[in-house]
PDB file of C-alpha atoms in Angstrom:
ATOM      1  CA  UNK A   1     -31.913  -4.907  13.079  1.00 54.00           C
ATOM      2  CA  UNK A   2     -32.085  -1.553  14.645  1.00 55.00           C
ATOM      3  CA  UNK A   3     -29.105   0.826  14.101  1.00 61.00           C
ATOM      4  CA  UNK A   4     -27.044   1.711  17.188  1.00 74.00           C
ATOM      5  CA  UNK A   5     -24.498   4.525  17.431  1.00 80.00           C
ATOM      6  CA  UNK A   6     -20.969   3.331  16.676  1.00 88.00           C
ATOM      7  CA  UNK A   7     -22.295   0.023  15.313  1.00 91.00           C
ATOM      8  CA  UNK A   8     -22.233  -0.218  11.545  1.00 96.00           C
ATOM      9  CA  UNK A   9     -24.733  -2.395   9.743  1.00 95.00           C
ATOM     10  CA  UNK A  10     -24.127  -4.026   6.260  1.00 96.00           C
ATOM     11  CA  UNK A  11     -27.269  -2.652   4.696  1.00 95.00           C
ATOM     12  CA  UNK A  12     -26.546   0.946   5.696  1.00 96.00           C
ATOM     13  CA  UNK A  13     -22.681   1.080   5.441  1.00 97.00           C
ATOM     14  CA  UNK A  14     -20.162   1.767   2.766  1.00 97.00           C
ATOM     15  CA  UNK A  15     -16.426   1.269   2.328  1.00 98.00           C
ATOM     16  CA  UNK A  16     -14.023   4.017   1.083  1.00 98.00           C
ATOM     17  CA  UNK A  17     -10.603   3.044   0.277  1.00 97.00           C
ATOM     18  CA  UNK A  18      -8.302   6.115  -0.137  1.00 96.00           C
ATOM     19  CA  UNK A  19      -5.273   6.410  -2.449  1.00 94.00           C
ATOM     20  CA  UNK A  20      -3.409   3.138  -2.115  1.00 96.00           C
ATOM     21  CA  UNK A  21      -1.421   3.908  -5.152  1.00 93.00           C
ATOM     22  CA  UNK A  22       1.952   2.978  -6.584  1.00 93.00           C
ATOM     23  CA  UNK A  23       3.837   6.004  -5.954  1.00 93.00           C
ATOM     24  CA  UNK A  24       3.374   5.652  -2.259  1.00 94.00           C
ATOM     25  CA  UNK A  25       4.808   2.209  -2.112  1.00 93.00           C
ATOM     26  CA  UNK A  26       8.336   3.181  -1.128  1.00 90.00           C
ATOM     27  CA  UNK A  27       7.590   6.136   1.114  1.00 94.00           C
ATOM     28  CA  UNK A  28       4.518   5.340   3.341  1.00 94.00           C
ATOM     29  CA  UNK A  29       5.244   3.577   6.566  1.00 92.00           C
ATOM     30  CA  UNK A  30       4.263  -0.195   6.546  1.00 93.00           C
ATOM     31  CA  UNK A  31       2.776   0.216   3.035  1.00 94.00           C
ATOM     32  CA  UNK A  32       2.587  -3.544   2.152  1.00 95.00           C
ATOM     33  CA  UNK A  33       0.962  -4.343   5.417  1.00 95.00           C
ATOM     34  CA  UNK A  34      -1.556  -1.495   5.217  1.00 96.00           C
ATOM     35  CA  UNK A  35      -2.618  -2.669   1.796  1.00 97.00           C
ATOM     36  CA  UNK A  36      -2.915  -6.230   2.998  1.00 96.00           C
ATOM     37  CA  UNK A  37      -5.165  -5.241   5.918  1.00 96.00           C
ATOM     38  CA  UNK A  38      -7.216  -3.059   3.590  1.00 97.00           C
ATOM     39  CA  UNK A  39      -7.665  -5.906   1.090  1.00 97.00           C
ATOM     40  CA  UNK A  40      -8.868  -8.060   3.941  1.00 97.00           C
ATOM     41  CA  UNK A  41     -11.428  -5.413   4.852  1.00 97.00           C
ATOM     42  CA  UNK A  42     -12.420  -5.080   1.266  1.00 97.00           C
ATOM     43  CA  UNK A  43     -12.868  -8.778   0.896  1.00 97.00           C
ATOM     44  CA  UNK A  44     -15.122  -8.975   3.974  1.00 97.00           C
ATOM     45  CA  UNK A  45     -17.376  -6.097   2.824  1.00 97.00           C
ATOM     46  CA  UNK A  46     -17.736  -7.843  -0.567  1.00 97.00           C
ATOM     47  CA  UNK A  47     -18.851 -10.995   1.425  1.00 97.00           C
ATOM     48  CA  UNK A  48     -21.352  -8.920   3.596  1.00 97.00           C
ATOM     49  CA  UNK A  49     -22.654  -6.923   0.725  1.00 97.00           C
ATOM     50  CA  UNK A  50     -21.182  -3.551   1.666  1.00 97.00           C
ATOM     51  CA  UNK A  51     -20.537  -1.417  -1.309  1.00 96.00           C
ATOM     52  CA  UNK A  52     -17.069   0.014  -1.721  1.00 96.00           C
ATOM     53  CA  UNK A  53     -15.355   2.725  -3.656  1.00 96.00           C
ATOM     54  CA  UNK A  54     -11.621   3.316  -4.419  1.00 96.00           C
ATOM     55  CA  UNK A  55     -10.367   6.813  -4.986  1.00 95.00           C
ATOM     56  CA  UNK A  56      -7.029   7.811  -6.502  1.00 95.00           C
ATOM     57  CA  UNK A  57      -5.193  11.078  -5.923  1.00 93.00           C
ATOM     58  CA  UNK A  58      -4.043  12.452  -9.189  1.00 94.00           C
ATOM     59  CA  UNK A  59      -3.324   9.030 -10.806  1.00 91.00           C
ATOM     60  CA  UNK A  60      -1.465  10.571 -13.729  1.00 92.00           C
ATOM     61  CA  UNK A  61       1.198  11.590 -11.290  1.00 92.00           C
ATOM     62  CA  UNK A  62       0.936   9.152  -8.434  1.00 94.00           C
ATOM     63  CA  UNK A  63      -0.026   6.037 -10.281  1.00 90.00           C
ATOM     64  CA  UNK A  64      -2.878   3.662 -10.133  1.00 95.00           C
ATOM     65  CA  UNK A  65      -4.188   1.630  -7.238  1.00 94.00           C
ATOM     66  CA  UNK A  66      -1.744  -1.226  -6.348  1.00 95.00           C
ATOM     67  CA  UNK A  67      -2.951  -4.511  -7.787  1.00 95.00           C
ATOM     68  CA  UNK A  68      -2.522  -6.496  -4.550  1.00 96.00           C
ATOM     69  CA  UNK A  69      -5.490  -4.527  -2.952  1.00 96.00           C
ATOM     70  CA  UNK A  70      -7.696  -6.722  -5.264  1.00 95.00           C
ATOM     71  CA  UNK A  71      -9.957  -3.941  -6.426  1.00 94.00           C
ATOM     72  CA  UNK A  72      -9.737  -4.241 -10.049  1.00 90.00           C
ATOM     73  CA  UNK A  73     -13.351  -4.709 -10.510  1.00 89.00           C
ATOM     74  CA  UNK A  74     -14.195  -1.689  -8.349  1.00 90.00           C
ATOM     75  CA  UNK A  75     -14.951   1.867  -9.542  1.00 82.00           C
ATOM     76  CA  UNK A  76     -11.709   3.895  -9.215  1.00 88.00           C
ATOM     77  CA  UNK A  77     -12.522   7.456  -9.019  1.00 94.00           C
ATOM     78  CA  UNK A  78      -9.732  10.068  -9.707  1.00 94.00           C
ATOM     79  CA  UNK A  79      -9.601  13.195  -7.641  1.00 95.00           C
ATOM     80  CA  UNK A  80      -7.572  16.194  -7.100  1.00 95.00           C
ATOM     81  CA  UNK A  81      -9.390  17.288  -3.718  1.00 96.00           C
ATOM     82  CA  UNK A  82      -7.716  15.746  -0.753  1.00 97.00           C
ATOM     83  CA  UNK A  83     -10.975  14.663   0.523  1.00 97.00           C
ATOM     84  CA  UNK A  84     -12.705  11.635  -0.953  1.00 96.00           C
ATOM     85  CA  UNK A  85     -16.291  12.956  -0.169  1.00 96.00           C
ATOM     86  CA  UNK A  86     -16.884  14.520  -3.477  1.00 95.00           C
ATOM     87  CA  UNK A  87     -15.623  11.560  -5.468  1.00 94.00           C
ATOM     88  CA  UNK A  88     -17.877   9.253  -3.355  1.00 95.00           C
ATOM     89  CA  UNK A  89     -20.808  11.466  -3.653  1.00 94.00           C
ATOM     90  CA  UNK A  90     -22.805   9.198  -5.893  1.00 92.00           C
ATOM     91  CA  UNK A  91     -22.391   6.194  -3.581  1.00 93.00           C
ATOM     92  CA  UNK A  92     -23.038   8.213  -0.371  1.00 93.00           C
ATOM     93  CA  UNK A  93     -25.954   9.885  -1.941  1.00 92.00           C
ATOM     94  CA  UNK A  94     -27.888   6.698  -1.263  1.00 94.00           C
ATOM     95  CA  UNK A  95     -30.104   7.673   1.611  1.00 94.00           C
ATOM     96  CA  UNK A  96     -29.719   4.176   3.157  1.00 95.00           C
ATOM     97  CA  UNK A  97     -25.980   4.919   3.803  1.00 96.00           C
ATOM     98  CA  UNK A  98     -25.529   6.148   7.261  1.00 96.00           C
ATOM     99  CA  UNK A  99     -21.989   4.855   8.163  1.00 97.00           C
ATOM    100  CA  UNK A 100     -18.658   4.895   6.195  1.00 98.00           C
ATOM    101  CA  UNK A 101     -15.712   2.552   6.924  1.00 98.00           C
ATOM    102  CA  UNK A 102     -12.636   4.384   5.900  1.00 98.00           C
ATOM    103  CA  UNK A 103      -9.048   3.170   5.219  1.00 98.00           C
ATOM    104  CA  UNK A 104      -5.970   4.190   3.042  1.00 97.00           C
ATOM    105  CA  UNK A 105      -3.302   6.957   3.075  1.00 96.00           C
ATOM    106  CA  UNK A 106      -2.271   9.389   4.012  1.00 96.00           C
ATOM    107  CA  UNK A 107      -3.724   9.727   7.407  1.00 97.00           C
ATOM    108  CA  UNK A 108      -3.065  13.435   7.974  1.00 97.00           C
ATOM    109  CA  UNK A 109      -4.198  14.548   4.601  1.00 97.00           C
ATOM    110  CA  UNK A 110      -6.817  12.634   2.443  1.00 97.00           C
ATOM    111  CA  UNK A 111      -7.964  10.311   5.179  1.00 98.00           C
ATOM    112  CA  UNK A 112      -8.351  13.088   7.730  1.00 98.00           C
ATOM    113  CA  UNK A 113     -10.168  15.534   5.339  1.00 98.00           C
ATOM    114  CA  UNK A 114     -12.510  12.771   4.221  1.00 98.00           C
ATOM    115  CA  UNK A 115     -13.403  11.798   7.752  1.00 98.00           C
ATOM    116  CA  UNK A 116     -14.016  15.556   8.723  1.00 98.00           C
ATOM    117  CA  UNK A 117     -16.281  16.172   5.701  1.00 98.00           C
ATOM    118  CA  UNK A 118     -18.216  13.018   6.179  1.00 98.00           C
ATOM    119  CA  UNK A 119     -18.837  13.776   9.843  1.00 98.00           C
ATOM    120  CA  UNK A 120     -19.985  17.308   8.926  1.00 97.00           C
ATOM    121  CA  UNK A 121     -22.554  15.708   6.540  1.00 96.00           C
ATOM    122  CA  UNK A 122     -23.853  13.767   9.459  1.00 96.00           C
ATOM    123  CA  UNK A 123     -22.391  10.262   8.573  1.00 97.00           C
ATOM    124  CA  UNK A 124     -20.851   7.952  11.127  1.00 97.00           C
ATOM    125  CA  UNK A 125     -17.160   7.438  10.280  1.00 98.00           C
ATOM    126  CA  UNK A 126     -15.328   4.258  11.375  1.00 98.00           C
ATOM    127  CA  UNK A 127     -11.598   4.491  10.752  1.00 98.00           C
ATOM    128  CA  UNK A 128      -9.746   1.317  10.274  1.00 97.00           C
ATOM    129  CA  UNK A 129      -6.552   2.320  12.138  1.00 96.00           C
ATOM    130  CA  UNK A 130      -4.547  -0.734  11.195  1.00 95.00           C
ATOM    131  CA  UNK A 131      -5.246   0.090   7.456  1.00 96.00           C
ATOM    132  CA  UNK A 132      -4.323   3.811   7.644  1.00 97.00           C
ATOM    133  CA  UNK A 133      -0.696   5.343   7.581  1.00 96.00           C
ATOM    134  CA  UNK A 134       1.366   8.334   6.475  1.00 96.00           C
ATOM    135  CA  UNK A 135       4.982   8.811   5.720  1.00 95.00           C
ATOM    136  CA  UNK A 136       5.439  10.544   9.214  1.00 94.00           C
ATOM    137  CA  UNK A 137       4.248   8.702  12.202  1.00 92.00           C
ATOM    138  CA  UNK A 138       3.770  11.891  13.962  1.00 94.00           C
ATOM    139  CA  UNK A 139       1.419  12.973  11.333  1.00 96.00           C
ATOM    140  CA  UNK A 140      -0.467   9.508  11.552  1.00 96.00           C
ATOM    141  CA  UNK A 141      -0.769   9.795  15.415  1.00 95.00           C
ATOM    142  CA  UNK A 142      -2.036  13.212  15.401  1.00 96.00           C
ATOM    143  CA  UNK A 143      -4.375  12.808  12.535  1.00 97.00           C
ATOM    144  CA  UNK A 144      -5.818   9.728  14.307  1.00 97.00           C
ATOM    145  CA  UNK A 145      -6.256  11.734  17.430  1.00 96.00           C
ATOM    146  CA  UNK A 146      -7.962  14.509  15.610  1.00 97.00           C
ATOM    147  CA  UNK A 147     -10.411  12.190  13.863  1.00 98.00           C
ATOM    148  CA  UNK A 148     -11.342  10.818  17.208  1.00 97.00           C
ATOM    149  CA  UNK A 149     -11.810  14.307  18.732  1.00 97.00           C
ATOM    150  CA  UNK A 150     -14.093  15.198  15.739  1.00 98.00           C
ATOM    151  CA  UNK A 151     -16.359  12.194  16.407  1.00 97.00           C
ATOM    152  CA  UNK A 152     -14.878   9.350  14.268  1.00 98.00           C
ATOM    153  CA  UNK A 153     -14.779   5.737  15.699  1.00 97.00           C
ATOM    154  CA  UNK A 154     -11.298   4.291  15.701  1.00 97.00           C
ATOM    155  CA  UNK A 155     -11.293   0.421  14.958  1.00 96.00           C
ATOM    156  CA  UNK A 156      -9.502  -2.165  13.238  1.00 95.00           C
ATOM    157  CA  UNK A 157     -10.280  -4.431  10.366  1.00 96.00           C
ATOM    158  CA  UNK A 158     -11.209  -7.462  12.396  1.00 96.00           C
ATOM    159  CA  UNK A 159     -13.278  -5.448  14.841  1.00 96.00           C
ATOM    160  CA  UNK A 160     -15.284  -3.945  11.984  1.00 97.00           C
ATOM    161  CA  UNK A 161     -16.033  -7.124  10.300  1.00 97.00           C
ATOM    162  CA  UNK A 162     -17.213  -8.525  13.711  1.00 97.00           C
ATOM    163  CA  UNK A 163     -19.363  -5.447  14.242  1.00 97.00           C
ATOM    164  CA  UNK A 164     -20.933  -6.004  10.792  1.00 97.00           C
ATOM    165  CA  UNK A 165     -21.639  -9.660  11.663  1.00 96.00           C
ATOM    166  CA  UNK A 166     -22.871  -9.212  15.185  1.00 94.00           C
ATOM    167  CA  UNK A 167     -23.349 -12.786  15.696  1.00 95.00           C
ATOM    168  CA  UNK A 168     -21.512 -16.142  14.958  1.00 94.00           C
ATOM    169  CA  UNK A 169     -24.805 -17.513  13.765  1.00 94.00           C
ATOM    170  CA  UNK A 170     -24.642 -15.116  10.891  1.00 96.00           C
ATOM    171  CA  UNK A 171     -24.875 -17.138   7.568  1.00 96.00           C
ATOM    172  CA  UNK A 172     -21.806 -15.303   6.259  1.00 96.00           C
ATOM    173  CA  UNK A 173     -19.755 -15.950   9.343  1.00 96.00           C
ATOM    174  CA  UNK A 174     -18.082 -19.133   7.808  1.00 96.00           C
ATOM    175  CA  UNK A 175     -16.870 -17.074   4.840  1.00 96.00           C
ATOM    176  CA  UNK A 176     -15.518 -14.243   7.188  1.00 96.00           C
ATOM    177  CA  UNK A 177     -13.809 -16.594   9.464  1.00 95.00           C
ATOM    178  CA  UNK A 178     -10.774 -17.233   7.278  1.00 94.00           C
ATOM    179  CA  UNK A 179     -10.277 -13.555   7.145  1.00 94.00           C
ATOM    180  CA  UNK A 180      -9.863 -13.078  10.940  1.00 91.00           C
ATOM    181  CA  UNK A 181      -8.606 -16.599  11.872  1.00 88.00           C
ATOM    182  CA  UNK A 182      -5.031 -15.548  10.914  1.00 83.00           C
ATOM    183  CA  UNK A 183      -3.660 -12.465  12.673  1.00 82.00           C
ATOM    184  CA  UNK A 184      -3.312  -9.484  10.447  1.00 78.00           C
ATOM    185  CA  UNK A 185       0.002  -8.442   9.261  1.00 77.00           C
ATOM    186  CA  UNK A 186       1.800  -6.598  11.981  1.00 75.00           C
ATOM    187  CA  UNK A 187       2.448  -2.966  10.845  1.00 75.00           C
ATOM    188  CA  UNK A 188       4.412  -2.019  14.058  1.00 73.00           C
ATOM    189  CA  UNK A 189       2.132   1.048  13.937  1.00 77.00           C
ATOM    190  CA  UNK A 190       0.086   1.925  17.109  1.00 71.00           C
ATOM    191  CA  UNK A 191      -2.152   4.904  18.025  1.00 65.00           C
ATOM    192  CA  UNK A 192       0.754   6.688  19.689  1.00 52.00           C
ATOM    193  CA  UNK A 193       3.333   6.335  16.985  1.00 43.00           C
ATOM    194  CA  UNK A 194       5.663   3.839  15.626  1.00 41.00           C
ATOM    195  CA  UNK A 195       7.319   0.578  16.760  1.00 39.00           C
ATOM    196  CA  UNK A 196       9.008   2.271  19.854  1.00 37.00           C
ATOM    197  CA  UNK A 197       6.014   1.510  22.004  1.00 36.00           C
ATOM    198  CA  UNK A 198       3.033   3.602  23.168  1.00 35.00           C
ATOM    199  CA  UNK A 199       3.330   7.156  22.459  1.00 39.00           C
ATOM    200  CA  UNK A 200       6.396   6.616  20.500  1.00 36.00           C
ATOM    201  CA  UNK A 201       5.949   9.377  18.143  1.00 35.00           C
ATOM    202  CA  UNK A 202       4.916  11.812  20.926  1.00 34.00           C
ATOM    203  CA  UNK A 203       7.711  11.218  23.278  1.00 34.00           C
ATOM    204  CA  UNK A 204       9.125  14.439  24.976  1.00 30.00           C
ATOM    205  CA  UNK A 205      11.701  16.096  22.666  1.00 34.00           C
ATOM    206  CA  UNK A 206      14.147  16.653  25.533  1.00 39.00           C
ATOM    207  CA  UNK A 207      16.100  13.480  26.120  1.00 35.00           C
ATOM    208  CA  UNK A 208      17.383  12.324  29.563  1.00 37.00           C
ATOM    209  CA  UNK A 209      20.878  13.642  30.774  1.00 40.00           C
ATOM    210  CA  UNK A 210      22.423  10.252  29.961  1.00 38.00           C
ATOM    211  CA  UNK A 211      21.304  10.499  26.503  1.00 39.00           C
ATOM    212  CA  UNK A 212      22.441  14.107  26.150  1.00 42.00           C
ATOM    213  CA  UNK A 213      26.028  13.216  27.184  1.00 46.00           C
ATOM    214  CA  UNK A 214      26.267  10.252  24.825  1.00 42.00           C
ATOM    215  CA  UNK A 215      28.018  10.628  21.508  1.00 44.00           C
ATOM    216  CA  UNK A 216      25.964  11.991  18.761  1.00 44.00           C
ATOM    217  CA  UNK A 217      25.307   9.974  15.608  1.00 42.00           C
ATOM    218  CA  UNK A 218      24.590  11.782  12.446  1.00 45.00           C
ATOM    219  CA  UNK A 219      21.036  11.147  11.222  1.00 43.00           C
ATOM    220  CA  UNK A 220      20.721   9.159   8.086  1.00 43.00           C
ATOM    221  CA  UNK A 221      19.476  11.104   5.137  1.00 44.00           C
ATOM    222  CA  UNK A 222      15.865  10.453   4.504  1.00 43.00           C
ATOM    223  CA  UNK A 223      14.880   9.037   1.037  1.00 44.00           C
ATOM    224  CA  UNK A 224      12.930  11.393  -1.357  1.00 47.00           C
ATOM    225  CA  UNK A 225       9.280  10.470  -0.752  1.00 45.00           C
ATOM    226  CA  UNK A 226       6.230  11.144  -2.788  1.00 43.00           C
ATOM    227  CA  UNK A 227       3.773  13.888  -1.737  1.00 50.00           C
ATOM    228  CA  UNK A 228       0.139  13.852  -1.392  1.00 48.00           C
ATOM    229  CA  UNK A 229       0.099  17.106  -3.235  1.00 48.00           C
ATOM    230  CA  UNK A 230       0.669  15.163  -6.392  1.00 55.00           C
ATOM    231  CA  UNK A 231       3.757  16.960  -7.477  1.00 51.00           C
ATOM    232  CA  UNK A 232       5.879  15.061  -9.984  1.00 41.00           C
TER     233      UNK A 232
END
């Protein structure tokens, strides 16, 4: 079947899973849901014969890939660079690969830099936005916007699997159906920010006068979070 812009094919696509590691479990927004959606995408790619690679950012500091991803049988490539492109070079060096499906964390660091580098190499990049997160939802929202500006396609796990299938008559459709029949875990994350509604993370910083006159509540101290820099 002929390739079309923005439409990945199983025979010319690869899945890259970025840094879904133990140290991020308590700090990245909607981490369990992000992992669950990424696991669905990974399972679907396995069924459809799409090769996959898992990267780990400084695993000696940030821990190994979480087991619930179900990637124990896949190559897990350690890296110090934020972009996965170098770690994935052996897989992406296959001349048949023209499109990359991308998911993981953090959106504004390793996922963004991976997307930008792959786009510069002439590959199509399809970001599974419902399997991408950051500690800060402002960072996530702006990273997704920048990836789209750079030429990446923003999508969802279910949409990507359906694009790969193209037709309900596909012989693998009965195996994919259980993955998309049940709604994915609700992360509460949208393109514009967090659960507060569209554009939640990008609301104007000047509140309405009624809010300015209301009693000020001291902000809760934020828990100490892991860093993509791999600092211990």
